[in-house]
XYZ file of C-alpha atoms in Angstrom:
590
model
C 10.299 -25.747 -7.815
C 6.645 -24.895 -8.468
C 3.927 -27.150 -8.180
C 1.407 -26.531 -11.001
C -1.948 -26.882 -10.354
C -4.254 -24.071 -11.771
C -4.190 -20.062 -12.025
C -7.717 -18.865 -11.066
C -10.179 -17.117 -13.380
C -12.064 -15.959 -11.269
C -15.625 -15.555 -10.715
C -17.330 -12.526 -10.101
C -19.196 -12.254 -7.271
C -22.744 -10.549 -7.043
C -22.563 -7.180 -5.579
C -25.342 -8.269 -2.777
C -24.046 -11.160 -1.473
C -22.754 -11.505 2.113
C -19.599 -13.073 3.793
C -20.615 -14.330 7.399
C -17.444 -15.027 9.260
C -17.299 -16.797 13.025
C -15.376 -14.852 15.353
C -12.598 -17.011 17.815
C -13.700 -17.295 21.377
C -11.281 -16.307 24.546
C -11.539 -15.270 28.025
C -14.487 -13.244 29.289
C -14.369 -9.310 28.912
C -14.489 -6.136 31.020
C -15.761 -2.708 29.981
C -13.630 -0.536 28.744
C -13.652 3.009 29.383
C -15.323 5.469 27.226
C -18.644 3.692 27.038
C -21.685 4.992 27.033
C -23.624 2.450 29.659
C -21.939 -0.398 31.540
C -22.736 -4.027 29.694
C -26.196 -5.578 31.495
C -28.818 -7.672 29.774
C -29.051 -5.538 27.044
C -25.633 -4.444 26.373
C -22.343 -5.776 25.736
C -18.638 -5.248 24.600
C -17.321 -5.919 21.222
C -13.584 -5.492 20.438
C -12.300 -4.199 17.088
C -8.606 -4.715 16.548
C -7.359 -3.490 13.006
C -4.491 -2.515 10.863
C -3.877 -1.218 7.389
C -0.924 -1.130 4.644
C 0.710 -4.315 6.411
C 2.876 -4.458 2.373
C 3.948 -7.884 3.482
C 6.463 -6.537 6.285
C 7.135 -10.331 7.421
C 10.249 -9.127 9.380
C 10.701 -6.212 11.194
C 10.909 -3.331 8.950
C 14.532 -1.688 9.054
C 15.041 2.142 8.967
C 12.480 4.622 9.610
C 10.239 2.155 8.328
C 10.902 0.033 11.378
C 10.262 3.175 13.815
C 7.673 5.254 14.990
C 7.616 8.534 16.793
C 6.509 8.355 20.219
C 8.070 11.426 21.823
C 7.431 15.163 21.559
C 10.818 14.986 19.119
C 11.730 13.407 16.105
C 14.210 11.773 17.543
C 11.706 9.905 19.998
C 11.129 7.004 18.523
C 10.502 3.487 19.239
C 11.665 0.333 17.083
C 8.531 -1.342 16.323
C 6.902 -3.875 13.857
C 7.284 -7.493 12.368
C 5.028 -10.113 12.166
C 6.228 -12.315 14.713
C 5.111 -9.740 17.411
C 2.456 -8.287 15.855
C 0.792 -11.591 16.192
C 1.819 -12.004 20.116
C 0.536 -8.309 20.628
C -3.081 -9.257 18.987
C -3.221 -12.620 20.754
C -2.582 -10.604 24.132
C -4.865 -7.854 22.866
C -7.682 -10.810 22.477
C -7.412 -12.079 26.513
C -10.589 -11.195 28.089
C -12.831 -10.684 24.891
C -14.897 -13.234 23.514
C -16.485 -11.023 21.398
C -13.577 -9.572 19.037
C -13.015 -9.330 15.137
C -9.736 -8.380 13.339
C -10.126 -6.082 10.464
C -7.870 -4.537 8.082
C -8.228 -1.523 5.564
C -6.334 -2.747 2.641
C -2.445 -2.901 1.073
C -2.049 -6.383 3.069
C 0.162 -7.346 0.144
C 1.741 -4.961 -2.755
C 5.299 -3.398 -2.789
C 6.164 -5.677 -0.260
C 10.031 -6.856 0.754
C 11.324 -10.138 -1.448
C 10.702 -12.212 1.162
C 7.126 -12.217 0.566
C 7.289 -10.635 -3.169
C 9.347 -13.416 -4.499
C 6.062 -15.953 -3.994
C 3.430 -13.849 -5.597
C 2.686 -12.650 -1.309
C 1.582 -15.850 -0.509
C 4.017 -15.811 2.635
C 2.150 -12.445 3.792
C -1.289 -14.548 3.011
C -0.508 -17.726 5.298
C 1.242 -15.204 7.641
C -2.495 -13.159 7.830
C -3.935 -16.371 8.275
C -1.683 -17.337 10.859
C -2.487 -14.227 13.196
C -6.352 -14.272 13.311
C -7.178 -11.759 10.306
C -10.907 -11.626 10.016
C -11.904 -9.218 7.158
C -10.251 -6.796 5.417
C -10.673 -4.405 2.599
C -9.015 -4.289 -0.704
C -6.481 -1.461 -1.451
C -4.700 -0.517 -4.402
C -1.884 -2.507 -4.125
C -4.302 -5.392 -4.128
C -4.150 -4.887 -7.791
C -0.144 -4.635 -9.036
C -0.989 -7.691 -10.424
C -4.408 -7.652 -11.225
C -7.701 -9.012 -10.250
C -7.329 -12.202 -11.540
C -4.349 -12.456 -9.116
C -6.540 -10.568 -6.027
C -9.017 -13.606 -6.333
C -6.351 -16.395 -6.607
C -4.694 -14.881 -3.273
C -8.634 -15.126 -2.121
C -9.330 -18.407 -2.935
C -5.953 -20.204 -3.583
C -3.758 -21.762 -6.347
C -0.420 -22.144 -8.124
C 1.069 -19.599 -10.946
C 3.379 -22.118 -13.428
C 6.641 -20.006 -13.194
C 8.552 -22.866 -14.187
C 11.065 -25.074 -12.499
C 13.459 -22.013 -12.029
C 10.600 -19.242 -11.025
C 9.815 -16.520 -13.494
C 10.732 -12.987 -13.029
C 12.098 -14.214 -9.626
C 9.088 -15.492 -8.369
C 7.897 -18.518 -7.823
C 4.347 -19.544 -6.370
C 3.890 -22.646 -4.386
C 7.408 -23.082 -3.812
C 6.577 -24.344 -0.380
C 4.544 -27.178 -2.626
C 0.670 -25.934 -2.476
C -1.340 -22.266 -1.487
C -4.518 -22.868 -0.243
C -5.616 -19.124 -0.227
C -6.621 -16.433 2.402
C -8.885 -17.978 5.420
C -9.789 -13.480 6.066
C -12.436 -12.269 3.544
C -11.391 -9.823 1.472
C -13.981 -6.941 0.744
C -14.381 -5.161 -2.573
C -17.852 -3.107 -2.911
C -16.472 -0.219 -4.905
C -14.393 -2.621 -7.451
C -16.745 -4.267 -10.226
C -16.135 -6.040 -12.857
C -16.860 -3.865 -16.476
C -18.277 -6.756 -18.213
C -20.536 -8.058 -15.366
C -21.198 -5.488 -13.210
C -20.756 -7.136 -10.241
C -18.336 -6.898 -7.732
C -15.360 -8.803 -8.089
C -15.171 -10.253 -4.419
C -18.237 -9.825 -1.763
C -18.758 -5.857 -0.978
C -19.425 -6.899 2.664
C -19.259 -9.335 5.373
C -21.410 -10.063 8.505
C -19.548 -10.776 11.506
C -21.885 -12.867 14.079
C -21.426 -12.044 18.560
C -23.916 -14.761 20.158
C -26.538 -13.583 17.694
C -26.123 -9.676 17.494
C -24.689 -8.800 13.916
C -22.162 -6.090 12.651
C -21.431 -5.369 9.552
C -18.601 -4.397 7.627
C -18.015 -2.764 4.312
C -15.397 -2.943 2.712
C -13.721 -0.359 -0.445
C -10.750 0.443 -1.893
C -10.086 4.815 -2.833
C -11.777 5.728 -6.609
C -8.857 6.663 -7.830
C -6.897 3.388 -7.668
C -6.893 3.802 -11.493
C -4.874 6.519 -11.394
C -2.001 4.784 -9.031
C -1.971 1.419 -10.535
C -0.610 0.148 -13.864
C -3.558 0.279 -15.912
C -2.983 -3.533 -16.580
C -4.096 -4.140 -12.698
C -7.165 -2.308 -13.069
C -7.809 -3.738 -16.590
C -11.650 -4.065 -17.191
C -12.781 -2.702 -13.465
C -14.843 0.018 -12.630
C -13.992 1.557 -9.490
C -17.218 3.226 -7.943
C -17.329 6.403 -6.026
C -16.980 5.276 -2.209
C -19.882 7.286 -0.863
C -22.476 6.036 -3.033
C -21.305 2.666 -2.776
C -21.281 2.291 0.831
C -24.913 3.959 1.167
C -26.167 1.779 -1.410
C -25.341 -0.753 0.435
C -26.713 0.506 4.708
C -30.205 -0.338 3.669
C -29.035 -4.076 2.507
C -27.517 -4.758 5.395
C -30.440 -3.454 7.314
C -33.316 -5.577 5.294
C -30.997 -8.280 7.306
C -31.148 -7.291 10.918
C -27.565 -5.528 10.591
C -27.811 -2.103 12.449
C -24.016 -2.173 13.464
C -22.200 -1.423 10.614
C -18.106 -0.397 10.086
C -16.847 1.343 7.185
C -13.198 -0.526 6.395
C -11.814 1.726 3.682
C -8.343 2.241 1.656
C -8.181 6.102 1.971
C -6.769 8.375 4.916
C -6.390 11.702 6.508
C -2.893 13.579 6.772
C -1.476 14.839 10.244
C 0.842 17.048 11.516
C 4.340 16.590 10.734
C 7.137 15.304 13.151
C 3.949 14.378 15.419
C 4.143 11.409 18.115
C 1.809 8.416 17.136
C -0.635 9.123 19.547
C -1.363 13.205 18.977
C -3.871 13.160 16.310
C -6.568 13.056 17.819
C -5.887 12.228 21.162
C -2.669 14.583 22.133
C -3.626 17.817 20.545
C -3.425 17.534 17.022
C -6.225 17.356 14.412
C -6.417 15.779 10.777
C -5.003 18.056 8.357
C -8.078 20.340 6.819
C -7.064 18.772 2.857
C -7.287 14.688 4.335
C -8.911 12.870 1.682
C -10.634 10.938 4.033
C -12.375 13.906 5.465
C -15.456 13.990 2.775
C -16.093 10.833 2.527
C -16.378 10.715 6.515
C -18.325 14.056 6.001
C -21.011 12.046 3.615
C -21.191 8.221 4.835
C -25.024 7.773 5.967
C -25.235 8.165 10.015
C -26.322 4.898 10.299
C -22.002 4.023 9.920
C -20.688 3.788 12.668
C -17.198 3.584 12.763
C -14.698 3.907 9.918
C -11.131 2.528 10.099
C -8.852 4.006 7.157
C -5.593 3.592 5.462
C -3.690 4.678 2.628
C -2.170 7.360 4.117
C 0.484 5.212 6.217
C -0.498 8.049 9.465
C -1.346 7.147 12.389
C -5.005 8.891 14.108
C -7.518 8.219 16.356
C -10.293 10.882 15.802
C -13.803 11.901 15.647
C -15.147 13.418 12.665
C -19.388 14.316 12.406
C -21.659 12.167 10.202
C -24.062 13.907 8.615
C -26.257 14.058 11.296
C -23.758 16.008 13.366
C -23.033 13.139 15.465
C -19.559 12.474 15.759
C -18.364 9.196 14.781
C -14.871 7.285 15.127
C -12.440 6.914 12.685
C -9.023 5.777 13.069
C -5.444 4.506 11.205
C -2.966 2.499 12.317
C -0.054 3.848 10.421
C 1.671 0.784 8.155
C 4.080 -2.076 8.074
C 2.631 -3.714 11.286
C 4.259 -1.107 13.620
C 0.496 -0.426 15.150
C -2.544 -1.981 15.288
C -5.805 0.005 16.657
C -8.259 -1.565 19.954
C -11.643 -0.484 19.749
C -14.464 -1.159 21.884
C -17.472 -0.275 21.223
C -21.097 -1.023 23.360
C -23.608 -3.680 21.072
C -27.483 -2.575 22.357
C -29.503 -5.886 21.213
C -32.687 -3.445 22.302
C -31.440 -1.782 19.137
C -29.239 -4.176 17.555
C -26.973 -1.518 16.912
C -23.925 0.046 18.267
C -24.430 3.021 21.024
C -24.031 6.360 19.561
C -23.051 9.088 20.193
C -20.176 7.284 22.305
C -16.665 8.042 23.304
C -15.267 4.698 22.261
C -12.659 2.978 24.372
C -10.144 3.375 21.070
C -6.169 3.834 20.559
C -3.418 3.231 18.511
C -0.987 0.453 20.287
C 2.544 0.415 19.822
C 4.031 -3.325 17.651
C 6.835 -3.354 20.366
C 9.725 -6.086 20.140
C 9.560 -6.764 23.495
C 7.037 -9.512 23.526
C 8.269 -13.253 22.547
C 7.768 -13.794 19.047
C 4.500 -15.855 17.902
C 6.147 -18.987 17.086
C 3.873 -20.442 14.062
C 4.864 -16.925 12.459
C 8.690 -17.819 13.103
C 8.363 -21.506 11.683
C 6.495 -19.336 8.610
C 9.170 -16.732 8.262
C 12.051 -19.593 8.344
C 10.419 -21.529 5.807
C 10.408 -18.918 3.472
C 13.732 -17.655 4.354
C 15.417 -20.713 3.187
C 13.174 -21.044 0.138
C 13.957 -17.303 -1.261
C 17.950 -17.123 -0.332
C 19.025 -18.330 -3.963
C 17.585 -15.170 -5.442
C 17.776 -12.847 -2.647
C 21.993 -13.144 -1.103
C 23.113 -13.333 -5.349
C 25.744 -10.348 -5.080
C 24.781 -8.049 -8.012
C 27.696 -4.897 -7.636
C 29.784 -3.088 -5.232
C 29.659 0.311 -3.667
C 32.065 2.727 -2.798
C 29.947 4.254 0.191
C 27.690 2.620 2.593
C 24.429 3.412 1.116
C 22.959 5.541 -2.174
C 20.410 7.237 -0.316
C 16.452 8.331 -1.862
C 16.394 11.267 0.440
C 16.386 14.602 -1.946
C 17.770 17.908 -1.599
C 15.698 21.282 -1.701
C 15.484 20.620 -5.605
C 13.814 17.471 -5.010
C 16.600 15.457 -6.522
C 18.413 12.349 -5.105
C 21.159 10.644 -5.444
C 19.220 7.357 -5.816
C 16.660 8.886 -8.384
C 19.551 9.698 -10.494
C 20.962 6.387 -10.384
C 17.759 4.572 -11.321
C 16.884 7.059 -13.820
C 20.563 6.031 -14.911
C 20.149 2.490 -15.285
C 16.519 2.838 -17.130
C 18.268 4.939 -19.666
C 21.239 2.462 -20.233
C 18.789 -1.006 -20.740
C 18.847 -2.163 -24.099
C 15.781 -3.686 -23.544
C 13.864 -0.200 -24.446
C 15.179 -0.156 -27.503
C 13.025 -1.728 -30.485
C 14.610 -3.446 -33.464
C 16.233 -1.209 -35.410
C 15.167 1.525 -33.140
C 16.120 4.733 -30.871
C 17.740 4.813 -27.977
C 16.114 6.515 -25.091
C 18.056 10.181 -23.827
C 16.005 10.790 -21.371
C 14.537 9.255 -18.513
C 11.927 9.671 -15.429
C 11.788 8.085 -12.302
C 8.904 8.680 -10.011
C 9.904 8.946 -6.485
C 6.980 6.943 -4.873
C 8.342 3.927 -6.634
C 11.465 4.443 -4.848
C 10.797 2.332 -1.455
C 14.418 2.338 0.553
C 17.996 3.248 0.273
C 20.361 1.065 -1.291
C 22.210 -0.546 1.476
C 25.546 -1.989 0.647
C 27.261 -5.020 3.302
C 30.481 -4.874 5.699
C 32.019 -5.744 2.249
C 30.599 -3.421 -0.015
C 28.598 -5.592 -1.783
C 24.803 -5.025 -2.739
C 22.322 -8.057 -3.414
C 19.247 -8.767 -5.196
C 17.496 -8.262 -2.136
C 18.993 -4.887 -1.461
C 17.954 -3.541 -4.848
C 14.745 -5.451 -4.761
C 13.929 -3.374 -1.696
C 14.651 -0.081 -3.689
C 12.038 -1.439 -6.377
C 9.808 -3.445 -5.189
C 7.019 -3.210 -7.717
C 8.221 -5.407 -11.014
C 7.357 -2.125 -13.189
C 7.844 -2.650 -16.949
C 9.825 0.043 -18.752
C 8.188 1.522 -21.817
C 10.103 3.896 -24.933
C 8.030 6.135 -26.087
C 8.471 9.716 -28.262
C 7.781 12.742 -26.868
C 7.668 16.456 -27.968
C 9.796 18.823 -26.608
C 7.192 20.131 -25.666
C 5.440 17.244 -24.059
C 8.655 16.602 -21.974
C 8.344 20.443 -20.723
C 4.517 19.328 -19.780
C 5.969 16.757 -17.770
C 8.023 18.463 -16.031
C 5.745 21.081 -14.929
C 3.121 18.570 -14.296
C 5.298 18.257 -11.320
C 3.719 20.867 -9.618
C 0.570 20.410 -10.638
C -2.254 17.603 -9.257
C -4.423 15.521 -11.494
C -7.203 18.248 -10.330
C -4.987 20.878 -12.261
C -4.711 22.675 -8.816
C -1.328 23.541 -7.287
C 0.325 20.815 -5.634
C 3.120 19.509 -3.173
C 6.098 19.164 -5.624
C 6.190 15.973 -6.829
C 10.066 16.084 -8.737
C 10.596 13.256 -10.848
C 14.449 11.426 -10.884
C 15.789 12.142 -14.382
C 18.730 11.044 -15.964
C 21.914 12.622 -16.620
C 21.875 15.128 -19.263
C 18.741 16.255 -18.409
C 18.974 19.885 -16.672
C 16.241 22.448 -16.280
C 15.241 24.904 -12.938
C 12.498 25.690 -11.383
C 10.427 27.504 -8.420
C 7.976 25.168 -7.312
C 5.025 26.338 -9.705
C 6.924 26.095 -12.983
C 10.125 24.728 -15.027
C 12.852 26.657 -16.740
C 16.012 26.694 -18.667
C 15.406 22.928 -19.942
C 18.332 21.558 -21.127
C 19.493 18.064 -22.804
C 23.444 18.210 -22.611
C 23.720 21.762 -22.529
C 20.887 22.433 -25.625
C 18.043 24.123 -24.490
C 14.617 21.501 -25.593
C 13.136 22.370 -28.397
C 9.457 22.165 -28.344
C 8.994 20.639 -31.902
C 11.616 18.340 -31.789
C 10.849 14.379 -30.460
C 12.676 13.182 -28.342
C 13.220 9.498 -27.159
C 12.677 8.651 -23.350
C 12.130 5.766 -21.371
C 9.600 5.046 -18.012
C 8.230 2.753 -16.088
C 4.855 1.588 -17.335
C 2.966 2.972 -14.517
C 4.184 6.361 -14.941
C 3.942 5.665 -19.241
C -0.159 5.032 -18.212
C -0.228 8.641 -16.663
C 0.473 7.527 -13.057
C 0.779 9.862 -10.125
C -0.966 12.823 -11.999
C 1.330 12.987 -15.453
C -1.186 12.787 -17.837
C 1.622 14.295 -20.590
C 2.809 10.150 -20.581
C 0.096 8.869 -21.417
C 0.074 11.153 -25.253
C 3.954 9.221 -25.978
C 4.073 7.886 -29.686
C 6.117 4.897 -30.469
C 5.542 3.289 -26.963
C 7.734 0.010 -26.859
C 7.499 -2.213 -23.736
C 11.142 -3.339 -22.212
C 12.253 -5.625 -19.356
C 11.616 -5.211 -15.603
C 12.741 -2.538 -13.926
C 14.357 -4.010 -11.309
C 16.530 -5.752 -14.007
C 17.331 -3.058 -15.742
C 18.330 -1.674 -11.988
C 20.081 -4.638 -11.017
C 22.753 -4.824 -14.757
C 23.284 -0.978 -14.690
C 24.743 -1.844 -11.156
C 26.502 -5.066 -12.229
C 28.133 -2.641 -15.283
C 29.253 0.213 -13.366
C 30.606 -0.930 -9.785
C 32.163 -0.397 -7.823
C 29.396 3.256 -8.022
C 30.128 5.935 -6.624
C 27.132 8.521 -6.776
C 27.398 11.500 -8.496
C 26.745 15.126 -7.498
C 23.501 16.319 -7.660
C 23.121 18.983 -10.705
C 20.554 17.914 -12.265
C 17.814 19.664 -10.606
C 18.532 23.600 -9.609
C 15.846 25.385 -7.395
C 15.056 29.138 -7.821
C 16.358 31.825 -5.636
């Protein structure tokens, strides 16, 4: 049952002020390799373990998600990941440096398993707590359920779900949430009607007097993949210009040291071991996001530790002094975490650069004993959520309905979700239409559905599928406007040519295409007809013009449903035992 005590405003925060943090003490150091002058009077060692899009991967992740490459073949991989020995890895990581911080670039919490979704991520909060996080940035995920919600996370408090939990959640079930003990960082993210930021924009971490700094941002364009609920009233700042703005601040107080955290990444090679970009032989790909933003951070950064991207790097990319400067990413879901060390000058009070920093990606294996605090944690919790997760909520004829597409870029698990959004009744105003069409973006599709020994499929196992508690809107559309959709596909927000991006649409729904534009669109055999409206059904994030479909956001008529993962969850109830259906939706050019 939840314990209500308060939701929190929230107070903004000024965009100057500071966070100093004390960092834990351990054993004495040694030099790593890689620096530039061995530790004396003058110098010393400072170790900078980090991570990024953690998603509140409590247990071991299962699947690929639970792997990583670590072999010259795809088939090289290692199971990795899981709280319980991520925390054992960092402790070990910590033995011999007394002068280490734990950092994060963002996504600590957002689309994350039930086990931590089902209580608002407060699990993955204590859990963070529990392993020594220091500092980390926000990402977008930060804000699926607002700011409000970032801050209460921040500085702790109770949600009133009611004695049963709302939406199948349920905050403070464990009786009270005292909030994150890390600082979360936010100097790109300010509040419209303030201006200032709405958590500190960067934090001072303190070695035996020598300062670093760290700033901390979120990508710009978290508007553009985030309900626009979650980013309701916030300006998101351009991340250059923010974090320059704010070097000479943190210089007027001593702070010459300073690390870039930030929630945007670089892209490697495909089917590449963990360890090849930078290190092995690969290079970030030439399009990384990450890349000119590196290219324009002020010289006096000197390290930047990314995320967003889910890839694992450890590279060197030139400020704009020429001087090359670290950046690195620890891939996602706890399966890495990145060592750094870098050399502190107190001559300078600054970092040593240019420097081949003792830095590399290490490997979350599950060979280590498991932190015990984050087993007592992950118990807790297990017993709390098993009411809503083990309810059986259909059958399956065949093991698993799997999200992987064909050449087309359809799946059998798109289908089936676009499917059930279709079929809820909860689209449907008063007297209204009923949807005939609907689209599924496959981002928000997070895992295969996984039936048991039995056949069955829980709430948990289509929970995992749809993590995000997306709202489905009705809306009307054009004929035409559905064609503009559909070839917004291939087409980035930029309006340059882009990966294709194929949308899961229901059945009914039949068109071709080549990968630069759609063809022969069909609704039960009738070709669309540009003037007519048609009736279809989304999920709010896409209805807000999510993932670069700006065609959504011009629906008339928009009526907000249920949950998605409701509307998931009866469609299964109504039609098991499924069996999936072929895949003819979607036909790619010869």
């Amino acid at each position: 049952m939840s314990r209500t005590t308060r939701r929190l405003t929230g107070v903004a925060v000024a965009g100057i002020c500071a966070a100093a943090l004390a960092a834990p003490a351990l054993a004495a150091p040694t030099a790593g390799p890689g620096t530039s002058t061995a530790p004396g009077k003058t110098q010393f060692p400072i170790q900078i373990l980090s991570f990024n899009d953690f998603h509140g991967n409590l247990e071991p992740p299962s699947g690929s998600s639970g792997r990583i490459q670590t072999g010259p073949a795809s088939t090289d991989t290692t199971n990795v990941g899981g709280v319980e020995y991520l925390a054992t890895h960092l402790k070990q990581a910590r033995v011999g440096h007394p002068n280490t911080v734990t950092v994060a670039a963002g996504d600590m919490v957002g689309a994350s398993p039930l086990l931590s979704a089902a209580f608002h991520d407060e699990p993955t909060v204590e859990a963070l707590n529990t392993l020594g996080l220091d500092i980390t940035a926000v990402g977008n995920h930060e804000f699926d359920e607002g700011y409000k919600e970032l801050q209460r996370l921040q500085h702790g408090g109770c949600i009133d779900d009611g004695p049963d939990g709302l939406n199948n959640q349920n905050s403070c079930a464990a009786g009270t949430f005292t909030g994150a003990k890390f600082q979360y960082l936010a100097a790109n993210v300010l509040e419209k009607a303030t201006g200032k930021t709405i958590l500190p924009p960067y934090a001072v971490k303190k070695f035996n007097g020598a300062k670093v700094g760290f700033i901390g941002m979120t990508l710009k364009d978290t508007p553009s993949i985030v309900t626009a609920s979650g980013v309701a009233g916030l300006e998101f700042t351009d991340e250059v210009k923010t974090a320059n703005a704010l070097v000479p601040v943190l210089k007027a107080q001593g702070v010459n040291a300073i690390v870039v955290l930030i929630h945007q990444g670089g892209n490697v090679p495909a089917s590449t071991p963990y360890d090849f970009t930078c290190q092995g032989g690969g290079t970030l790909s030439a399009n990384s996001p990450i890349i000119p933003i590196a290219e324009g951070l002020d010289p006096a950064i000197d390290m930047i530790i990314s995320g967003h991207t889910h890839q694992p790097y450890v590279c060197s990319l030139p400020d704009p002094a020429g001087k090359p400067r670290l950046i690195t990413s620890a891939s996602s879901f706890g399966r890495l975490f990145n060592e750094t060390d870098v050399t502190y000058d107190r001559r300078t009070s600054d970092i040593v650069r240019p420097t081949t920093a003792d830095s590399r990606n290490m490997l979350v294996t599950r060979t280590v004993a498991k932190d015990a605090a984050e087993t007592a944690l992950i118990a807790k919790y297990k017993e709390l959520v098993k009411a809503i997760a083990t309810k059986v909520i259909g059958q399956l004829t065949v093991p698993l309905v799997s999200r992987t597409a064909n050449a087309a870029g359809e799946s059998p698990l798109g289908d089936l979700i676009a499917d059930a959004q279709r079929a809820d009744a909860s689209v449907i105003p008063s007297g209204g239409t009923a949807p005939v069409i609907s689209f599924m973006n496959a981002g928000g599709i997070r895992g295969d559905l996984v039936a048991d020994a039995n056949g069955n499929v829980t709430y948990e196992a289509a929970f995992t599928v749809q993590p995000f508690n997306n709202y489905l809107v009705s809306m009307d559309l054009t004929g035409q406007q559905v064609i503009d959709v559909l070839n917004q596909q291939f087409i980035n927000s930029a309006g340059n040519p882009a990966r294709p991006y194929v949308l899961a649409t229901s059945a009914g729904l039949t068109y071709t295409h080549d990968k630069v534009t759609v063809s022969n669109v069909k609704l039960d055999g009738v070709a669309i007809n540009p003037a007519a409206t048609y009736r279809i059904v989304t999920n709010n994030f896409l209805s807000d013009g999510g993932d670069g479909f700006p065609a959504f956001r011009t629906g008339a008529n928009k009526y907000f449903g249920g949950l998605d993962i409701d509307a998931f969850a009866n469609y299964l109830t109504k039609k098991s035992p499924y069996t999936p259906g072929a895949l003819d939706r979607v036909t790619l050019a010869p």
